Coordinates of C-alpha atoms in Angstrom, one line a residue:
X459 CA 131.2 144.3 109.2
X460 CA 131.9 140.5 107.8
X461 CA 131.6 140.6 103.7
X462 CA 129.4 137.5 102.3
X463 CA 131.8 136.6 99.3
X464 CA 134.4 136.3 102.5
X465 CA 132.7 133.6 103.7
X466 CA 132.3 131.5 100.6
X467 CA 135.8 131.7 100.4
X468 CA 136.2 130.6 103.9
X469 CA 133.9 127.6 103.5
X470 CA 136.0 126.8 100.0
X471 CA 138.9 126.6 102.4
X472 CA 136.8 124.0 104.9
X473 CA 136.1 122.0 102.2
X474 CA 139.0 121.0 100.2
X475 CA 141.7 121.8 103.2
X476 CA 144.2 123.2 101.5
X477 CA 144.6 126.8 100.2
X478 CA 145.6 126.2 96.7
X479 CA 143.1 123.6 96.4
X480 CA 140.4 126.4 97.2
X481 CA 141.7 128.8 94.8
X482 CA 141.7 126.4 91.8
X483 CA 137.9 125.8 92.8
X484 CA 137.7 129.3 93.4
X485 CA 139.4 131.2 90.1
X486 CA 141.3 132.5 92.3
X487 CA 145.4 132.8 93.4
X488 CA 146.3 131.3 96.1
X489 CA 147.4 134.6 97.2
X490 CA 144.3 136.0 96.5
X491 CA 142.5 133.9 99.0
X492 CA 144.7 134.2 101.6
X493 CA 144.8 137.7 101.2
X494 CA 140.7 137.1 101.6
X495 CA 141.1 135.3 104.7
X496 CA 143.6 137.9 106.4
X497 CA 140.7 140.0 105.9
X498 CA 138.0 137.7 107.5
X499 CA 140.2 137.4 109.7
X500 CA 140.3 140.8 110.8
X501 CA 136.8 141.8 111.0
X502 CA 136.0 138.5 113.3
X503 CA 138.5 140.0 115.4
X504 CA 139.4 136.5 115.7
X505 CA 142.0 133.8 114.1
X506 CA 140.0 131.7 111.7
X507 CA 142.6 129.0 110.1
X508 CA 145.5 127.6 110.9
X509 CA 148.2 126.1 108.3
X510 CA 150.1 123.1 109.0
X511 CA 151.9 120.6 107.3
X512 CA 149.0 118.6 106.2
X513 CA 146.7 121.9 104.9
X514 CA 144.8 124.1 106.3
X515 CA 142.5 123.5 109.2
X516 CA 139.4 125.5 111.2
X517 CA 140.6 126.9 114.3
X518 CA 137.7 126.7 117.0
X519 CA 136.4 130.2 116.3
X520 CA 136.6 129.2 112.7
X521 CA 134.5 126.4 112.8
X522 CA 132.1 128.2 114.6
X523 CA 132.0 130.9 111.9
X524 CA 131.6 128.5 109.7
X525 CA 128.1 127.0 110.9
X526 CA 127.0 130.1 110.3
X527 CA 128.7 130.5 107.1
X528 CA 126.4 127.5 106.1
X529 CA 122.7 129.4 106.9
X530 CA 124.3 132.5 105.5
X531 CA 124.6 131.6 101.7
X532 CA 121.7 129.0 101.8
X533 CA 120.1 133.0 102.8
X534 CA 121.4 134.5 100.0
X535 CA 120.4 131.9 98.2
X536 CA 117.3 132.4 98.3
X537 CA 117.2 135.7 98.3
X538 CA 118.8 135.5 95.2
X539 CA 115.5 133.0 93.8
X540 CA 113.6 135.5 95.3
X541 CA 114.5 137.8 93.3
X542 CA 114.8 136.8 90.2
X543 CA 111.2 135.3 90.5
X544 CA 110.5 138.4 91.5
X545 CA 112.6 140.2 87.3
X546 CA 110.0 136.9 85.9
X547 CA 113.0 134.7 85.6
X548 CA 112.0 132.7 83.2
X549 CA 115.3 132.9 80.6
X550 CA 118.9 131.9 81.6
X551 CA 121.8 129.3 81.9
X552 CA 121.6 126.6 84.1
X553 CA 124.6 124.0 84.3
X554 CA 124.1 120.6 85.3
X555 CA 127.0 118.1 86.1
X556 CA 126.2 114.5 86.1
X557 CA 128.4 111.4 84.7
X558 CA 127.8 109.9 81.8
X559 CA 124.5 107.1 82.3
X560 CA 123.4 110.1 84.0
X561 CA 123.2 112.3 81.5
X562 CA 121.9 109.7 79.3
X563 CA 119.1 107.9 81.7
X564 CA 118.0 111.4 83.0
X565 CA 119.5 114.8 82.0
X566 CA 118.8 114.4 78.2
X567 CA 115.4 113.5 79.1
X568 CA 114.9 117.0 80.9
X569 CA 116.3 118.9 78.6
X570 CA 114.1 117.7 76.1
X571 CA 111.3 118.3 78.6
X572 CA 112.3 121.8 79.2
X573 CA 112.3 122.5 75.7
X574 CA 109.0 122.4 75.7
X575 CA 107.7 123.6 78.8
X576 CA 110.4 126.1 79.6
X577 CA 112.0 127.0 76.3
X578 CA 113.5 129.9 77.7
X579 CA 115.7 127.7 80.3
X580 CA 119.1 126.9 78.4
X581 CA 121.6 123.9 79.7
X582 CA 124.5 123.5 79.6
X583 CA 125.6 120.1 80.7
X584 CA 128.8 118.6 82.2
X585 CA 130.5 115.7 82.3
X586 CA 131.5 114.3 85.7
X587 CA 132.3 110.9 88.1
X588 CA 129.1 111.3 90.8
X589 CA 131.6 112.0 93.9
X590 CA 133.3 115.0 91.6
X591 CA 129.5 116.7 90.7
X592 CA 129.2 118.3 94.1
X593 CA 132.2 119.7 95.4
X594 CA 131.8 121.6 91.2
X595 CA 128.1 122.6 93.1
X596 CA 129.3 123.6 96.4
X597 CA 132.6 126.0 94.6
X598 CA 130.0 127.4 92.4
X599 CA 131.3 126.1 89.4
X600 CA 127.8 124.7 87.9
X601 CA 124.7 125.2 89.3
X602 CA 122.9 121.0 89.7
X603 CA 125.0 118.3 90.4
X604 CA 123.6 114.8 89.3
X605 CA 125.6 112.4 91.7
X606 CA 125.8 108.8 92.9
X607 CA 125.2 107.4 97.0
X608 CA 129.1 106.9 98.2
X609 CA 131.4 106.5 101.2
X610 CA 131.9 110.2 102.2
X611 CA 129.4 111.8 100.3
X612 CA 127.4 114.7 102.3
X613 CA 124.6 113.5 104.4
X614 CA 121.9 114.1 103.6
X615 CA 121.5 116.5 105.8
X616 CA 124.4 118.5 105.2
X617 CA 123.4 122.5 105.4
X618 CA 125.7 123.5 102.4
X619 CA 123.1 121.4 99.5
X620 CA 120.0 120.0 99.3
X621 CA 119.2 116.7 97.8
X622 CA 116.6 115.4 95.3
X623 CA 115.9 111.7 95.1
X624 CA 115.9 110.3 91.0
X625 CA 116.1 106.7 91.2
X626 CA 118.1 103.6 91.8
X627 CA 119.3 100.6 90.1
X628 CA 120.6 97.2 90.5
X629 CA 124.0 96.4 89.5
X630 CA 124.3 92.6 87.3
X631 CA 126.9 90.0 87.0
X632 CA 128.5 89.8 83.5
X633 CA 130.9 87.5 82.8
X634 CA 132.2 85.6 79.7
X635 CA 130.4 83.2 77.4
X636 CA 132.7 80.9 78.4
X637 CA 132.1 81.6 82.1
X638 CA 131.5 78.0 84.3
X639 CA 128.5 81.1 85.5
X640 CA 127.3 81.6 82.1
X641 CA 124.3 79.4 82.1
X642 CA 122.9 80.5 85.5
X643 CA 119.9 82.2 85.7
X644 CA 121.0 84.0 89.0
X645 CA 124.7 84.7 89.6
X646 CA 125.0 84.0 93.7
X647 CA 128.4 86.7 93.8
X648 CA 130.5 84.1 96.6
X649 CA 131.4 82.0 93.3
X650 CA 133.0 85.0 91.4
X651 CA 135.7 85.4 94.6
X652 CA 138.3 83.3 92.7
X653 CA 137.8 85.0 89.5
X654 CA 140.0 88.4 88.0
X655 CA 137.3 91.3 87.7
X656 CA 137.4 94.1 86.3
X657 CA 135.8 97.9 87.7
X658 CA 135.9 101.4 88.5
X659 CA 139.1 102.8 90.0
X660 CA 138.9 103.3 94.0
X661 CA 136.8 106.4 94.2
X662 CA 134.5 106.3 91.9
X663 CA 131.3 105.8 93.3
X664 CA 130.9 102.4 91.8
X665 CA 133.9 100.8 92.8
X666 CA 132.6 101.7 96.4
X667 CA 129.4 99.7 95.5
X668 CA 131.4 96.6 93.6
X669 CA 133.6 96.5 96.4
X670 CA 130.8 96.1 99.5
X671 CA 128.6 93.8 97.7
X672 CA 131.7 92.1 97.8
X673 CA 132.3 92.2 100.9
X674 CA 128.9 91.3 101.8
X675 CA 129.0 88.1 99.7
X676 CA 132.4 87.3 102.0
X677 CA 135.1 87.6 99.9
X678 CA 137.6 91.0 98.2
X679 CA 137.6 91.5 94.6
X680 CA 140.8 91.1 93.2
X681 CA 140.5 93.9 90.9
X682 CA 143.1 92.9 88.0
X683 CA 141.6 95.9 85.4
X684 CA 140.5 99.1 86.3
X685 CA 138.2 101.9 84.1
X686 CA 135.5 103.6 84.8
X687 CA 133.8 103.3 81.4
X688 CA 131.7 100.4 81.8
X689 CA 131.9 99.9 77.4
X690 CA 135.4 99.2 78.1
X691 CA 134.8 97.1 81.1
X692 CA 132.2 95.2 79.1
X693 CA 134.9 94.6 75.9
X694 CA 137.2 93.5 78.5
X695 CA 134.7 90.7 80.0
X696 CA 134.0 89.7 76.6
X697 CA 137.4 89.4 75.8
X698 CA 137.4 86.8 78.8
X699 CA 139.8 88.9 80.7
X700 CA 137.1 89.4 84.1
X701 CA 134.2 89.4 85.5
X702 CA 132.2 92.5 86.5
X703 CA 128.9 93.9 88.2
X704 CA 128.0 97.0 86.3
X705 CA 124.7 99.0 86.5
X706 CA 122.1 98.0 84.9
X707 CA 121.3 101.0 82.6
X708 CA 125.7 101.5 81.8
X709 CA 123.7 98.0 79.6
X710 CA 121.5 99.2 77.4
X711 CA 122.2 99.8 74.0
X712 CA 126.1 98.2 74.3
X713 CA 127.1 95.3 72.6
X714 CA 128.0 92.2 74.7
X715 CA 128.5 90.0 72.7
X716 CA 131.2 87.5 74.3
X717 CA 129.7 88.0 77.3
X718 CA 125.9 87.2 80.1
X719 CA 124.1 89.4 81.8
X720 CA 122.5 87.9 84.8
X721 CA 120.8 89.0 87.9
X722 CA 122.3 88.6 91.4
X723 CA 121.4 86.1 93.7
X724 CA 119.8 88.0 96.6
X725 CA 119.5 91.3 97.2
X726 CA 121.1 93.1 94.6
X727 CA 123.9 96.5 94.7
X728 CA 122.4 99.1 93.9
X729 CA 123.8 103.0 93.4
X730 CA 121.5 105.5 94.7
X731 CA 120.7 108.2 92.4
X732 CA 120.4 112.7 93.1
X733 CA 120.0 115.5 92.0
X734 CA 121.5 118.8 94.3
X735 CA 121.6 122.2 94.7
X736 CA 123.0 124.2 97.1
X737 CA 120.5 124.6 100.0
X738 CA 118.2 127.9 99.5
X739 CA 118.2 127.4 95.3
X740 CA 116.6 124.8 94.9
X741 CA 113.7 127.2 94.7
X742 CA 114.8 129.7 92.3
X743 CA 113.2 130.2 89.0
X744 CA 115.7 129.0 86.4
X745 CA 116.9 126.2 88.7
X746 CA 113.6 124.8 90.3
X747 CA 111.7 123.7 86.8
X748 CA 114.8 121.6 85.7
X749 CA 115.0 119.9 89.2
X750 CA 111.1 119.0 88.5
X751 CA 112.4 118.4 84.9
X752 CA 114.9 116.0 86.0
X753 CA 112.3 114.1 88.7
X754 CA 110.0 113.6 85.9
X755 CA 112.4 112.1 84.0
X756 CA 113.5 109.3 86.5
X757 CA 109.5 108.5 86.6
X758 CA 109.6 107.7 83.0

């Protein structure tokens, strides 16, 4: 008989590629993870992982078991959801991980909405960049992720996750008031090819959006200054340190003294924001109202 918790460990190892990283995500020791993998191999009668200098990879037998693992764990999430519904499930805590502007845009309004419609649901919010929240959901560190589409993100049909589209927003060009294009109604990105740029660090989904937009305009941006905080990005632009592309919602309520904000000529670079839960958990009586409140906040 295969134990479900060992399947969860197998998936974590497959996701994180090392026993140490999987152990950290699951709040276990590496030795405990190794012991559980060994026990799973004994249960199945097959070698499931191979250890090498670059980490751990699944054997063909491990890959077969992983494909069933995603279905089994999704079904267990559905079972928990139905049991919670049977027991009313009207009170409990749901943990949501989201990036800063996502918290302001949809999470905070959803918390306010739930206080009136589902007062028994307590929301705990954790600040996490758009690419960090999805692994937190898969590792059961949080229940809901508010994330951004990015290169390397799990696809929409990933068997481990159920995505819920929330909103899409354009990036605007931010240039110093002294910039030669400050008086333009719209900014052609190609005209910024030789300017110094300010932007998020590689790995941040917004970095990918900025770089891809510039590449589509025929150049690679000269990123001289890096920050994941858009207030810092705008402050540097106001100091005439460079130009930037910033999501429109991130500019709301910000001190824009010293800069000019203009739309981009043509198709604007866009970030697409979605919520995600572990597949099967979308029907949980605590999680379903949270997803609905996030959708309503995004529509508003």
